[in-house]
Every structure is written in structure tokens, then in C-alpha cells.
Amino acid sequence: AQSVAQPEDQVNVAEGNPLTVKCTYSVSGNPYLFWYVQYPNRGLQFLLKYITGDNLVKGSYGFEAEFNKSQTSFHLKKPSALVSDSALYFCAVSADDKIIFGKGTRLHILP
Amino acid sequence: DTGVSQNPRHKITKRGQNVTFRCDPISEHNRLYWYRQTLGQGPEFLTYFQNEAQLEKSRLLSDRFSAERPKGSFSTLEIQRTEQGDSAMYLCATTGPQTNEKLFFGSGTQLSVL
């Protein structure tokens, strides 16, 4: 069965510093991997996805994610954090038509 | 505005009552998903449709939950004999025919069972 794990409930980063939000997955076959963001009182929004090809995927708002097949990871990154990046981030995996989400990581960017 | 519409936005009900939620997808999207989200947790898969066909239903979903998508357009999610543990945000998401396409989420229906 497919699954996705986000090992950190919360990540705190100072504004201007690089950020990483971790995600690992378990799936049979080739995975499709996604990151979504949820701002307070708003619906989930798509950030980026990995389908195939280049292991470094670029997405919205300056975010990128690195696919690592050997480590079964898909960590979300940004070179320089903004206070406005503070939100709840979800990693998701799709491998058999069913899209499964991790429990989420709350990102706090400290001014 | 994602284009996925959910109604109502909020629903307060007494334990034991039945409730029904509606999701109107983006018109060209033929895949429709229902998720449940509780505070501090990720969306939990409930069921999904491809057009009018319900292709999978979570094993965690009790028989009190049922979903339909007549004619492959809007979808409804019904919870019978609600329990306090059903209190959650119910999310609808839609997408195109391929599993590698992004989901478009509605704003959700917040259910409170008293």
C-alpha cells in the first residue's frame, strides 16, 4: 500500500534563511509526487509535482523539491524564506489512482 | 478561485441526524475525490469517482457514509446517523483524467456534530 510520511510536525526558520520540509514515500511502481500548501482559512493549493525526468522540480512562490529515488524522498525547499511562507504544507503521492496525503508540516517563518 | 464549489460551508447538526454535502466540480474534470480533514491532520482519503463510477472507497469509511455522482457532474456525500467523531472538514477535489494531474480543492464543508 502506498504511504507518505512527513516526519516533522513543525519547522521554524528565520526569514531569509533556506528552508527544507521533509517528505518520504512508499509506493510500488513509479510515484507521482506532489506538494500542496494550506493557508489559514483557505483551501489547499498546488505547489509543484514530480512526474518523471529532472529530479529537481520548480514550483510556485519560489519553491522547489528534490526527488531522490534511492532515499524515497521528496523534500520541499526554498533558498530564502519569507514570513508569508508560513502555512501548513502537505506532501502527497499517487500511484494507483488514489492520492494519499501526509499529515502535514507547519512551517513558521520568524521575522 | 479554484472553481470547485462546495455547499454548505458550515453545517451544525445534532448527533443521530443525517447530513448531505454537495460538490460541484470544474466542468471538464472527470475525476472527483472526497477527503476528510481534522485539525492538525492531513486530508484523509474517503472515496473517488471517475465520471459517474465510484472506483474506490476507503476501508476506514463506515456504512453510514455514502457518496454519489449522478451523470458524472456534481457529487453528494451523505452521512447517516451522525456521531460526534464525524466532526471534521469535508473536502472535495477534482482533476482531469490522468493520475499525474494536480488536484483542485474546494473550500470544504465544516461539519460540527453536537
mmCIF file with all atom_site columns, C-alpha atoms in Angstrom:
data_model
loop_
_atom_site.group_PDB
_atom_site.id
_atom_site.type_symbol
_atom_site.label_atom_id
_atom_site.label_alt_id
_atom_site.label_comp_id
_atom_site.label_asym_id
_atom_site.label_entity_id
_atom_site.label_seq_id
_atom_site.pdbx_PDB_ins_code
_atom_site.Cartn_x
_atom_site.Cartn_y
_atom_site.Cartn_z
_atom_site.occupancy
_atom_site.B_iso_or_equiv
_atom_site.pdbx_formal_charge
_atom_site.auth_seq_id
_atom_site.auth_comp_id
_atom_site.auth_asym_id
_atom_site.auth_atom_id
_atom_site.pdbx_PDB_model_num
ATOM 1   C CA . ALA A 1 1   ? 0.000   0.000  0.000   1.00 0.00 ? 1   ALA A CA 1
ATOM 2   C CA . GLN A 1 2   ? 1.215   3.462  -0.766  1.00 0.00 ? 2   GLN A CA 1
ATOM 3   C CA . SER A 1 3   ? 2.007   5.878  2.033   1.00 0.00 ? 3   SER A CA 1
ATOM 4   C CA . VAL A 1 4   ? 3.706   9.181  2.647   1.00 0.00 ? 4   VAL A CA 1
ATOM 5   C CA . ALA A 1 5   ? 5.427   10.396 5.803   1.00 0.00 ? 5   ALA A CA 1
ATOM 6   C CA . GLN A 1 6   ? 6.242   13.886 6.960   1.00 0.00 ? 6   GLN A CA 1
ATOM 7   C CA . PRO A 1 7   ? 8.466   13.374 9.996   1.00 0.00 ? 7   PRO A CA 1
ATOM 8   C CA . GLU A 1 8   ? 8.301   16.943 11.309  1.00 0.00 ? 8   GLU A CA 1
ATOM 9   C CA . ASP A 1 9   ? 5.121   18.389 12.778  1.00 0.00 ? 9   ASP A CA 1
ATOM 10  C CA . GLN A 1 10  ? 6.625   21.876 12.738  1.00 0.00 ? 10  GLN A CA 1
ATOM 11  C CA . VAL A 1 11  ? 9.615   23.620 11.207  1.00 0.00 ? 11  VAL A CA 1
ATOM 12  C CA . ASN A 1 12  ? 10.840  27.013 12.348  1.00 0.00 ? 12  ASN A CA 1
ATOM 13  C CA . VAL A 1 13  ? 13.086  29.075 10.080  1.00 0.00 ? 13  VAL A CA 1
ATOM 14  C CA . ALA A 1 14  ? 14.317  32.639 10.299  1.00 0.00 ? 14  ALA A CA 1
ATOM 15  C CA . GLU A 1 15  ? 13.287  34.920 7.465   1.00 0.00 ? 15  GLU A CA 1
ATOM 16  C CA . GLY A 1 16  ? 15.892  34.968 4.715   1.00 0.00 ? 16  GLY A CA 1
ATOM 17  C CA . ASN A 1 17  ? 17.297  31.559 5.623   1.00 0.00 ? 17  ASN A CA 1
ATOM 18  C CA . PRO A 1 18  ? 16.883  28.474 3.447   1.00 0.00 ? 18  PRO A CA 1
ATOM 19  C CA . LEU A 1 19  ? 14.100  26.091 4.389   1.00 0.00 ? 19  LEU A CA 1
ATOM 20  C CA . THR A 1 20  ? 13.521  22.373 3.958   1.00 0.00 ? 20  THR A CA 1
ATOM 21  C CA . VAL A 1 21  ? 10.334  20.434 4.669   1.00 0.00 ? 21  VAL A CA 1
ATOM 22  C CA . LYS A 1 22  ? 10.864  16.692 4.595   1.00 0.00 ? 22  LYS A CA 1
ATOM 23  C CA . CYS A 1 23  ? 8.792   14.001 2.927   1.00 0.00 ? 23  CYS A CA 1
ATOM 24  C CA . THR A 1 24  ? 9.379   10.300 2.359   1.00 0.00 ? 24  THR A CA 1
ATOM 25  C CA . TYR A 1 25  ? 7.128   7.928  0.490   1.00 0.00 ? 25  TYR A CA 1
ATOM 26  C CA . SER A 1 26  ? 6.432   4.264  -0.020  1.00 0.00 ? 26  SER A CA 1
ATOM 27  C CA . VAL A 1 27  ? 4.833   3.080  -3.244  1.00 0.00 ? 27  VAL A CA 1
ATOM 28  C CA . SER A 1 28  ? 5.074   0.216  -5.670  1.00 0.00 ? 28  SER A CA 1
ATOM 29  C CA . GLY A 1 29  ? 5.968   1.339  -9.139  1.00 0.00 ? 29  GLY A CA 1
ATOM 30  C CA . ASN A 1 30  ? 6.870   4.816  -10.258 1.00 0.00 ? 30  ASN A CA 1
ATOM 31  C CA . PRO A 1 31  ? 5.457   7.506  -7.993  1.00 0.00 ? 31  PRO A CA 1
ATOM 32  C CA . TYR A 1 32  ? 3.794   10.749 -8.840  1.00 0.00 ? 32  TYR A CA 1
ATOM 33  C CA . LEU A 1 33  ? 4.653   13.169 -6.037  1.00 0.00 ? 33  LEU A CA 1
ATOM 34  C CA . PHE A 1 34  ? 3.081   16.477 -5.093  1.00 0.00 ? 34  PHE A CA 1
ATOM 35  C CA . TRP A 1 35  ? 3.335   19.307 -2.610  1.00 0.00 ? 35  TRP A CA 1
ATOM 36  C CA . TYR A 1 36  ? 0.325   21.351 -1.550  1.00 0.00 ? 36  TYR A CA 1
ATOM 37  C CA . VAL A 1 37  ? 0.060   24.344 0.783   1.00 0.00 ? 37  VAL A CA 1
ATOM 38  C CA . GLN A 1 38  ? -2.801  25.376 3.045   1.00 0.00 ? 38  GLN A CA 1
ATOM 39  C CA . TYR A 1 39  ? -3.007  28.934 4.318   1.00 0.00 ? 39  TYR A CA 1
ATOM 40  C CA . PRO A 1 40  ? -5.283  29.768 7.275   1.00 0.00 ? 40  PRO A CA 1
ATOM 41  C CA . ASN A 1 41  ? -8.971  29.670 6.338   1.00 0.00 ? 41  ASN A CA 1
ATOM 42  C CA . ARG A 1 42  ? -8.170  28.788 2.741   1.00 0.00 ? 42  ARG A CA 1
ATOM 43  C CA . GLY A 1 43  ? -8.320  25.640 0.658   1.00 0.00 ? 43  GLY A CA 1
ATOM 44  C CA . LEU A 1 44  ? -5.342  23.521 -0.327  1.00 0.00 ? 44  LEU A CA 1
ATOM 45  C CA . GLN A 1 45  ? -3.334  24.883 -3.221  1.00 0.00 ? 45  GLN A CA 1
ATOM 46  C CA . PHE A 1 46  ? -0.987  23.035 -5.549  1.00 0.00 ? 46  PHE A CA 1
ATOM 47  C CA . LEU A 1 47  ? 2.704   23.971 -5.329  1.00 0.00 ? 47  LEU A CA 1
ATOM 48  C CA . LEU A 1 48  ? 4.562   21.529 -7.550  1.00 0.00 ? 48  LEU A CA 1
ATOM 49  C CA . LYS A 1 49  ? 4.756   17.945 -8.765  1.00 0.00 ? 49  LYS A CA 1
ATOM 50  C CA . TYR A 1 50  ? 7.242   15.315 -9.867  1.00 0.00 ? 50  TYR A CA 1
ATOM 51  C CA . ILE A 1 51  ? 6.241   13.001 -12.690 1.00 0.00 ? 51  ILE A CA 1
ATOM 52  C CA . THR A 1 52  ? 9.463   11.984 -14.391 1.00 0.00 ? 52  THR A CA 1
ATOM 53  C CA . GLY A 1 53  ? 12.696  13.473 -15.656 1.00 0.00 ? 53  GLY A CA 1
ATOM 54  C CA . ASP A 1 54  ? 14.768  16.057 -13.807 1.00 0.00 ? 54  ASP A CA 1
ATOM 55  C CA . ASN A 1 55  ? 14.995  15.289 -10.107 1.00 0.00 ? 55  ASN A CA 1
ATOM 56  C CA . LEU A 1 56  ? 14.769  18.978 -9.174  1.00 0.00 ? 56  LEU A CA 1
ATOM 57  C CA . VAL A 1 57  ? 11.283  20.332 -9.705  1.00 0.00 ? 57  VAL A CA 1
ATOM 58  C CA . LYS A 1 58  ? 10.447  24.028 -9.549  1.00 0.00 ? 58  LYS A CA 1
ATOM 59  C CA . GLY A 1 59  ? 7.038   25.286 -8.490  1.00 0.00 ? 59  GLY A CA 1
ATOM 60  C CA . SER A 1 60  ? 5.043   28.251 -7.307  1.00 0.00 ? 60  SER A CA 1
ATOM 61  C CA . TYR A 1 61  ? 6.249   31.040 -4.981  1.00 0.00 ? 61  TYR A CA 1
ATOM 62  C CA . GLY A 1 62  ? 9.929   30.141 -5.443  1.00 0.00 ? 62  GLY A CA 1
ATOM 63  C CA . PHE A 1 63  ? 9.594   26.646 -4.002  1.00 0.00 ? 63  PHE A CA 1
ATOM 64  C CA . GLU A 1 64  ? 11.371  23.624 -5.402  1.00 0.00 ? 64  GLU A CA 1
ATOM 65  C CA . ALA A 1 65  ? 11.566  19.962 -4.474  1.00 0.00 ? 65  ALA A CA 1
ATOM 66  C CA . GLU A 1 66  ? 14.184  17.309 -4.950  1.00 0.00 ? 66  GLU A CA 1
ATOM 67  C CA . PHE A 1 67  ? 13.192  13.768 -5.863  1.00 0.00 ? 67  PHE A CA 1
ATOM 68  C CA . ASN A 1 68  ? 15.588  11.114 -4.549  1.00 0.00 ? 68  ASN A CA 1
ATOM 69  C CA . LYS A 1 69  ? 14.650  7.628  -5.654  1.00 0.00 ? 69  LYS A CA 1
ATOM 70  C CA . SER A 1 70  ? 17.255  5.787  -3.582  1.00 0.00 ? 70  SER A CA 1
ATOM 71  C CA . GLN A 1 71  ? 16.124  7.519  -0.394  1.00 0.00 ? 71  GLN A CA 1
ATOM 72  C CA . THR A 1 72  ? 12.437  7.551  -1.446  1.00 0.00 ? 72  THR A CA 1
ATOM 73  C CA . SER A 1 73  ? 12.279  11.210 -0.514  1.00 0.00 ? 73  SER A CA 1
ATOM 74  C CA . PHE A 1 74  ? 10.763  14.336 -1.995  1.00 0.00 ? 74  PHE A CA 1
ATOM 75  C CA . HIS A 1 75  ? 11.852  17.231 0.228   1.00 0.00 ? 75  HIS A CA 1
ATOM 76  C CA . LEU A 1 76  ? 10.457  20.724 -0.324  1.00 0.00 ? 76  LEU A CA 1
ATOM 77  C CA . LYS A 1 77  ? 12.981  23.553 -0.375  1.00 0.00 ? 77  LYS A CA 1
ATOM 78  C CA . LYS A 1 78  ? 13.276  27.284 -0.781  1.00 0.00 ? 78  LYS A CA 1
ATOM 79  C CA . PRO A 1 79  ? 16.551  29.225 -0.839  1.00 0.00 ? 79  PRO A CA 1
ATOM 80  C CA . SER A 1 80  ? 15.286  32.222 1.133   1.00 0.00 ? 80  SER A CA 1
ATOM 81  C CA . ALA A 1 81  ? 12.215  32.045 3.365   1.00 0.00 ? 81  ALA A CA 1
ATOM 82  C CA . LEU A 1 82  ? 9.584   34.775 3.600   1.00 0.00 ? 82  LEU A CA 1
ATOM 83  C CA . VAL A 1 83  ? 7.253   35.415 6.531   1.00 0.00 ? 83  VAL A CA 1
ATOM 84  C CA . SER A 1 84  ? 4.386   34.925 4.083   1.00 0.00 ? 84  SER A CA 1
ATOM 85  C CA . ASP A 1 85  ? 5.534   31.314 3.543   1.00 0.00 ? 85  ASP A CA 1
ATOM 86  C CA . SER A 1 86  ? 4.175   30.452 6.988   1.00 0.00 ? 86  SER A CA 1
ATOM 87  C CA . ALA A 1 87  ? 1.484   27.841 6.368   1.00 0.00 ? 87  ALA A CA 1
ATOM 88  C CA . LEU A 1 88  ? 0.692   24.134 6.524   1.00 0.00 ? 88  LEU A CA 1
ATOM 89  C CA . TYR A 1 89  ? 2.445   22.036 3.875   1.00 0.00 ? 89  TYR A CA 1
ATOM 90  C CA . PHE A 1 90  ? 1.342   18.625 2.650   1.00 0.00 ? 90  PHE A CA 1
ATOM 91  C CA . CYS A 1 91  ? 3.218   16.052 0.638   1.00 0.00 ? 91  CYS A CA 1
ATOM 92  C CA . ALA A 1 92  ? 1.114   13.669 -1.465  1.00 0.00 ? 92  ALA A CA 1
ATOM 93  C CA . VAL A 1 93  ? 1.700   10.560 -3.570  1.00 0.00 ? 93  VAL A CA 1
ATOM 94  C CA . SER A 1 94  ? -0.318  8.990  -6.349  1.00 0.00 ? 94  SER A CA 1
ATOM 95  C CA . ALA A 1 95  ? 0.390   5.527  -7.713  1.00 0.00 ? 95  ALA A CA 1
ATOM 96  C CA . ASP A 1 96  ? -2.888  3.706  -8.233  1.00 0.00 ? 96  ASP A CA 1
ATOM 97  C CA . ASP A 1 97  ? -5.428  6.463  -8.883  1.00 0.00 ? 97  ASP A CA 1
ATOM 98  C CA . LYS A 1 98  ? -5.733  7.148  -5.181  1.00 0.00 ? 98  LYS A CA 1
ATOM 99  C CA . ILE A 1 99  ? -3.936  10.282 -3.979  1.00 0.00 ? 99  ILE A CA 1
ATOM 100 C CA . ILE A 1 100 ? -2.671  9.972  -0.407  1.00 0.00 ? 100 ILE A CA 1
ATOM 101 C CA . PHE A 1 101 ? -1.561  12.911 1.738   1.00 0.00 ? 101 PHE A CA 1
ATOM 102 C CA . GLY A 1 102 ? 0.900   13.142 4.587   1.00 0.00 ? 102 GLY A CA 1
ATOM 103 C CA . LYS A 1 103 ? -0.194  14.547 7.933   1.00 0.00 ? 103 LYS A CA 1
ATOM 104 C CA . GLY A 1 104 ? 1.336   17.916 7.185   1.00 0.00 ? 104 GLY A CA 1
ATOM 105 C CA . THR A 1 105 ? 4.161   20.097 8.451   1.00 0.00 ? 105 THR A CA 1
ATOM 106 C CA . ARG A 1 106 ? 3.505   23.521 9.894   1.00 0.00 ? 106 ARG A CA 1
ATOM 107 C CA . LEU A 1 107 ? 6.104   25.987 8.693   1.00 0.00 ? 107 LEU A CA 1
ATOM 108 C CA . HIS A 1 108 ? 6.815   29.047 10.832  1.00 0.00 ? 108 HIS A CA 1
ATOM 109 C CA . ILE A 1 109 ? 8.971   31.762 9.333   1.00 0.00 ? 109 ILE A CA 1
ATOM 110 C CA . LEU A 1 110 ? 10.279  34.020 12.063  1.00 0.00 ? 110 LEU A CA 1
ATOM 111 C CA . PRO A 1 111 ? 10.789  37.707 11.230  1.00 0.00 ? 111 PRO A CA 1
ATOM 112 C CA . ASP B 2 1   ? -10.991 30.863 -7.017  1.00 0.00 ? 1   ASP B CA 1
ATOM 113 C CA . THR B 2 2   ? -10.304 27.214 -7.849  1.00 0.00 ? 2   THR B CA 1
ATOM 114 C CA . GLY B 2 3   ? -13.671 26.671 -9.493  1.00 0.00 ? 3   GLY B CA 1
ATOM 115 C CA . VAL B 2 4   ? -14.647 23.747 -7.242  1.00 0.00 ? 4   VAL B CA 1
ATOM 116 C CA . SER B 2 5   ? -17.712 24.718 -5.242  1.00 0.00 ? 5   SER B CA 1
ATOM 117 C CA . GLN B 2 6   ? -18.830 23.063 -2.016  1.00 0.00 ? 6   GLN B CA 1
ATOM 118 C CA . ASN B 2 7   ? -22.050 23.641 -0.129  1.00 0.00 ? 7   ASN B CA 1
ATOM 119 C CA . PRO B 2 8   ? -22.797 24.324 2.592   1.00 0.00 ? 8   PRO B CA 1
ATOM 120 C CA . ARG B 2 9   ? -19.653 25.952 4.019   1.00 0.00 ? 9   ARG B CA 1
ATOM 121 C CA . HIS B 2 10  ? -20.699 25.080 7.541   1.00 0.00 ? 10  HIS B CA 1
ATOM 122 C CA . LYS B 2 11  ? -23.115 22.527 8.948   1.00 0.00 ? 11  LYS B CA 1
ATOM 123 C CA . ILE B 2 12  ? -24.083 22.096 12.567  1.00 0.00 ? 12  ILE B CA 1
ATOM 124 C CA . THR B 2 13  ? -26.195 19.084 13.395  1.00 0.00 ? 13  THR B CA 1
ATOM 125 C CA . LYS B 2 14  ? -27.272 17.007 16.326  1.00 0.00 ? 14  LYS B CA 1
ATOM 126 C CA . ARG B 2 15  ? -25.968 13.519 16.859  1.00 0.00 ? 15  ARG B CA 1
ATOM 127 C CA . GLY B 2 16  ? -28.083 10.959 15.053  1.00 0.00 ? 16  GLY B CA 1
ATOM 128 C CA . GLN B 2 17  ? -29.204 13.277 12.257  1.00 0.00 ? 17  GLN B CA 1
ATOM 129 C CA . ASN B 2 18  ? -28.395 12.750 8.593   1.00 0.00 ? 18  ASN B CA 1
ATOM 130 C CA . VAL B 2 19  ? -26.420 15.333 6.629   1.00 0.00 ? 19  VAL B CA 1
ATOM 131 C CA . THR B 2 20  ? -25.655 15.755 2.944   1.00 0.00 ? 20  THR B CA 1
ATOM 132 C CA . PHE B 2 21  ? -22.894 17.808 1.337   1.00 0.00 ? 21  PHE B CA 1
ATOM 133 C CA . ARG B 2 22  ? -22.617 18.827 -2.282  1.00 0.00 ? 22  ARG B CA 1
ATOM 134 C CA . CYS B 2 23  ? -19.609 19.353 -4.539  1.00 0.00 ? 23  CYS B CA 1
ATOM 135 C CA . ASP B 2 24  ? -19.746 20.998 -7.958  1.00 0.00 ? 24  ASP B CA 1
ATOM 136 C CA . PRO B 2 25  ? -16.544 20.282 -9.902  1.00 0.00 ? 25  PRO B CA 1
ATOM 137 C CA . ILE B 2 26  ? -14.754 22.242 -12.561 1.00 0.00 ? 26  ILE B CA 1
ATOM 138 C CA . SER B 2 27  ? -16.795 21.374 -15.626 1.00 0.00 ? 27  SER B CA 1
ATOM 139 C CA . GLU B 2 28  ? -14.184 19.478 -17.642 1.00 0.00 ? 28  GLU B CA 1
ATOM 140 C CA . HIS B 2 29  ? -12.854 17.475 -14.686 1.00 0.00 ? 29  HIS B CA 1
ATOM 141 C CA . ASN B 2 30  ? -13.964 13.869 -14.715 1.00 0.00 ? 30  ASN B CA 1
ATOM 142 C CA . ARG B 2 31  ? -12.192 12.675 -11.543 1.00 0.00 ? 31  ARG B CA 1
ATOM 143 C CA . LEU B 2 32  ? -13.645 13.722 -8.209  1.00 0.00 ? 32  LEU B CA 1
ATOM 144 C CA . TYR B 2 33  ? -12.286 12.951 -4.753  1.00 0.00 ? 33  TYR B CA 1
ATOM 145 C CA . TRP B 2 34  ? -13.726 13.294 -1.253  1.00 0.00 ? 34  TRP B CA 1
ATOM 146 C CA . TYR B 2 35  ? -11.409 13.763 1.711   1.00 0.00 ? 35  TYR B CA 1
ATOM 147 C CA . ARG B 2 36  ? -11.905 14.359 5.421   1.00 0.00 ? 36  ARG B CA 1
ATOM 148 C CA . GLN B 2 37  ? -9.561  16.608 7.379   1.00 0.00 ? 37  GLN B CA 1
ATOM 149 C CA . THR B 2 38  ? -9.413  17.089 11.128  1.00 0.00 ? 38  THR B CA 1
ATOM 150 C CA . LEU B 2 39  ? -7.461  19.804 12.892  1.00 0.00 ? 39  LEU B CA 1
ATOM 151 C CA . GLY B 2 40  ? -3.728  19.398 12.510  1.00 0.00 ? 40  GLY B CA 1
ATOM 152 C CA . GLN B 2 41  ? -4.007  16.391 10.214  1.00 0.00 ? 41  GLN B CA 1
ATOM 153 C CA . GLY B 2 42  ? -3.669  15.814 6.515   1.00 0.00 ? 42  GLY B CA 1
ATOM 154 C CA . PRO B 2 43  ? -6.595  15.111 4.224   1.00 0.00 ? 43  PRO B CA 1
ATOM 155 C CA . GLU B 2 44  ? -7.783  11.525 4.684   1.00 0.00 ? 44  GLU B CA 1
ATOM 156 C CA . PHE B 2 45  ? -8.987  9.795  1.520   1.00 0.00 ? 45  PHE B CA 1
ATOM 157 C CA . LEU B 2 46  ? -12.657 8.768  1.597   1.00 0.00 ? 46  LEU B CA 1
ATOM 158 C CA . THR B 2 47  ? -13.656 7.893  -1.956  1.00 0.00 ? 47  THR B CA 1
ATOM 159 C CA . TYR B 2 48  ? -13.288 8.904  -5.567  1.00 0.00 ? 48  TYR B CA 1
ATOM 160 C CA . PHE B 2 49  ? -15.180 8.884  -8.841  1.00 0.00 ? 49  PHE B CA 1
ATOM 161 C CA . GLN B 2 50  ? -14.201 8.760  -12.459 1.00 0.00 ? 50  GLN B CA 1
ATOM 162 C CA . ASN B 2 51  ? -17.189 10.261 -14.205 1.00 0.00 ? 51  ASN B CA 1
ATOM 163 C CA . GLU B 2 52  ? -20.206 8.620  -12.545 1.00 0.00 ? 52  GLU B CA 1
ATOM 164 C CA . ALA B 2 53  ? -18.345 5.474  -11.468 1.00 0.00 ? 53  ALA B CA 1
ATOM 165 C CA . GLN B 2 54  ? -17.257 5.201  -7.845  1.00 0.00 ? 54  GLN B CA 1
ATOM 166 C CA . LEU B 2 55  ? -13.911 3.448  -8.224  1.00 0.00 ? 55  LEU B CA 1
ATOM 167 C CA . GLU B 2 56  ? -12.696 3.157  -4.670  1.00 0.00 ? 56  GLU B CA 1
ATOM 168 C CA . LYS B 2 57  ? -13.953 3.660  -1.161  1.00 0.00 ? 57  LYS B CA 1
ATOM 169 C CA . SER B 2 58  ? -11.724 3.795  1.897   1.00 0.00 ? 58  SER B CA 1
ATOM 170 C CA . ARG B 2 59  ? -11.889 0.723  4.122   1.00 0.00 ? 59  ARG B CA 1
ATOM 171 C CA . LEU B 2 60  ? -11.960 3.151  7.046   1.00 0.00 ? 60  LEU B CA 1
ATOM 172 C CA . LEU B 2 61  ? -15.288 4.519  5.864   1.00 0.00 ? 61  LEU B CA 1
ATOM 173 C CA . SER B 2 62  ? -18.262 3.117  7.737   1.00 0.00 ? 62  SER B CA 1
ATOM 174 C CA . ASP B 2 63  ? -21.508 2.082  6.107   1.00 0.00 ? 63  ASP B CA 1
ATOM 175 C CA . ARG B 2 64  ? -23.027 5.323  7.363   1.00 0.00 ? 64  ARG B CA 1
ATOM 176 C CA . PHE B 2 65  ? -21.162 7.173  4.625   1.00 0.00 ? 65  PHE B CA 1
ATOM 177 C CA . SER B 2 66  ? -22.315 7.106  1.040   1.00 0.00 ? 66  SER B CA 1
ATOM 178 C CA . ALA B 2 67  ? -21.411 9.150  -1.999  1.00 0.00 ? 67  ALA B CA 1
ATOM 179 C CA . GLU B 2 68  ? -22.935 9.577  -5.417  1.00 0.00 ? 68  GLU B CA 1
ATOM 180 C CA . ARG B 2 69  ? -22.106 11.338 -8.624  1.00 0.00 ? 69  ARG B CA 1
ATOM 181 C CA . PRO B 2 70  ? -25.087 11.064 -10.928 1.00 0.00 ? 70  PRO B CA 1
ATOM 182 C CA . LYS B 2 71  ? -24.333 11.763 -14.565 1.00 0.00 ? 71  LYS B CA 1
ATOM 183 C CA . GLY B 2 72  ? -20.717 12.419 -13.724 1.00 0.00 ? 72  GLY B CA 1
ATOM 184 C CA . SER B 2 73  ? -21.327 16.025 -12.763 1.00 0.00 ? 73  SER B CA 1
ATOM 185 C CA . PHE B 2 74  ? -21.886 17.190 -9.171  1.00 0.00 ? 74  PHE B CA 1
ATOM 186 C CA . SER B 2 75  ? -21.356 14.810 -6.274  1.00 0.00 ? 75  SER B CA 1
ATOM 187 C CA . THR B 2 76  ? -23.019 14.381 -2.903  1.00 0.00 ? 76  THR B CA 1
ATOM 188 C CA . LEU B 2 77  ? -21.648 12.899 0.287   1.00 0.00 ? 77  LEU B CA 1
ATOM 189 C CA . GLU B 2 78  ? -24.204 11.726 2.837   1.00 0.00 ? 78  GLU B CA 1
ATOM 190 C CA . ILE B 2 79  ? -23.549 10.777 6.439   1.00 0.00 ? 79  ILE B CA 1
ATOM 191 C CA . GLN B 2 80  ? -26.352 8.936  8.177   1.00 0.00 ? 80  GLN B CA 1
ATOM 192 C CA . ARG B 2 81  ? -26.842 8.830  11.944  1.00 0.00 ? 81  ARG B CA 1
ATOM 193 C CA . THR B 2 82  ? -24.028 11.302 12.570  1.00 0.00 ? 82  THR B CA 1
ATOM 194 C CA . GLU B 2 83  ? -21.688 10.813 15.504  1.00 0.00 ? 83  GLU B CA 1
ATOM 195 C CA . GLN B 2 84  ? -19.504 13.368 17.274  1.00 0.00 ? 84  GLN B CA 1
ATOM 196 C CA . GLY B 2 85  ? -16.457 11.708 15.730  1.00 0.00 ? 85  GLY B CA 1
ATOM 197 C CA . ASP B 2 86  ? -17.728 12.728 12.301  1.00 0.00 ? 86  ASP B CA 1
ATOM 198 C CA . SER B 2 87  ? -16.976 16.365 13.106  1.00 0.00 ? 87  SER B CA 1
ATOM 199 C CA . ALA B 2 88  ? -14.376 17.445 10.554  1.00 0.00 ? 88  ALA B CA 1
ATOM 200 C CA . MET B 2 89  ? -13.777 19.429 7.400   1.00 0.00 ? 89  MET B CA 1
ATOM 201 C CA . TYR B 2 90  ? -15.011 17.529 4.333   1.00 0.00 ? 90  TYR B CA 1
ATOM 202 C CA . LEU B 2 91  ? -13.052 18.418 1.228   1.00 0.00 ? 91  LEU B CA 1
ATOM 203 C CA . CYS B 2 92  ? -13.864 17.834 -2.412  1.00 0.00 ? 92  CYS B CA 1
ATOM 204 C CA . ALA B 2 93  ? -11.158 17.906 -5.076  1.00 0.00 ? 93  ALA B CA 1
ATOM 205 C CA . THR B 2 94  ? -11.326 17.405 -8.811  1.00 0.00 ? 94  THR B CA 1
ATOM 206 C CA . THR B 2 95  ? -8.884  16.837 -11.618 1.00 0.00 ? 95  THR B CA 1
ATOM 207 C CA . GLY B 2 96  ? -8.530  15.610 -15.183 1.00 0.00 ? 96  GLY B CA 1
ATOM 208 C CA . PRO B 2 97  ? -8.273  12.022 -16.392 1.00 0.00 ? 97  PRO B CA 1
ATOM 209 C CA . GLN B 2 98  ? -4.603  11.362 -15.583 1.00 0.00 ? 98  GLN B CA 1
ATOM 210 C CA . THR B 2 99  ? -3.327  10.455 -12.124 1.00 0.00 ? 99  THR B CA 1
ATOM 211 C CA . ASN B 2 100 ? -0.365  12.800 -12.529 1.00 0.00 ? 100 ASN B CA 1
ATOM 212 C CA . GLU B 2 101 ? -2.547  15.889 -12.714 1.00 0.00 ? 101 GLU B CA 1
ATOM 213 C CA . LYS B 2 102 ? -2.898  18.294 -9.829  1.00 0.00 ? 102 LYS B CA 1
ATOM 214 C CA . LEU B 2 103 ? -5.989  18.418 -7.668  1.00 0.00 ? 103 LEU B CA 1
ATOM 215 C CA . PHE B 2 104 ? -8.176  21.486 -7.440  1.00 0.00 ? 104 PHE B CA 1
ATOM 216 C CA . PHE B 2 105 ? -9.748  21.714 -3.992  1.00 0.00 ? 105 PHE B CA 1
ATOM 217 C CA . GLY B 2 106 ? -12.953 23.336 -2.883  1.00 0.00 ? 106 GLY B CA 1
ATOM 218 C CA . SER B 2 107 ? -13.127 25.368 0.321   1.00 0.00 ? 107 SER B CA 1
ATOM 219 C CA . GLY B 2 108 ? -14.696 22.460 2.165   1.00 0.00 ? 108 GLY B CA 1
ATOM 220 C CA . THR B 2 109 ? -17.713 21.890 4.387   1.00 0.00 ? 109 THR B CA 1
ATOM 221 C CA . GLN B 2 110 ? -17.060 22.162 8.111   1.00 0.00 ? 110 GLN B CA 1
ATOM 222 C CA . LEU B 2 111 ? -19.281 19.701 9.965   1.00 0.00 ? 111 LEU B CA 1
ATOM 223 C CA . SER B 2 112 ? -19.921 20.038 13.687  1.00 0.00 ? 112 SER B CA 1
ATOM 224 C CA . VAL B 2 113 ? -21.898 17.268 15.357  1.00 0.00 ? 113 VAL B CA 1
ATOM 225 C CA . LEU B 2 114 ? -23.258 18.271 18.761  1.00 0.00 ? 114 LEU B CA 1
#
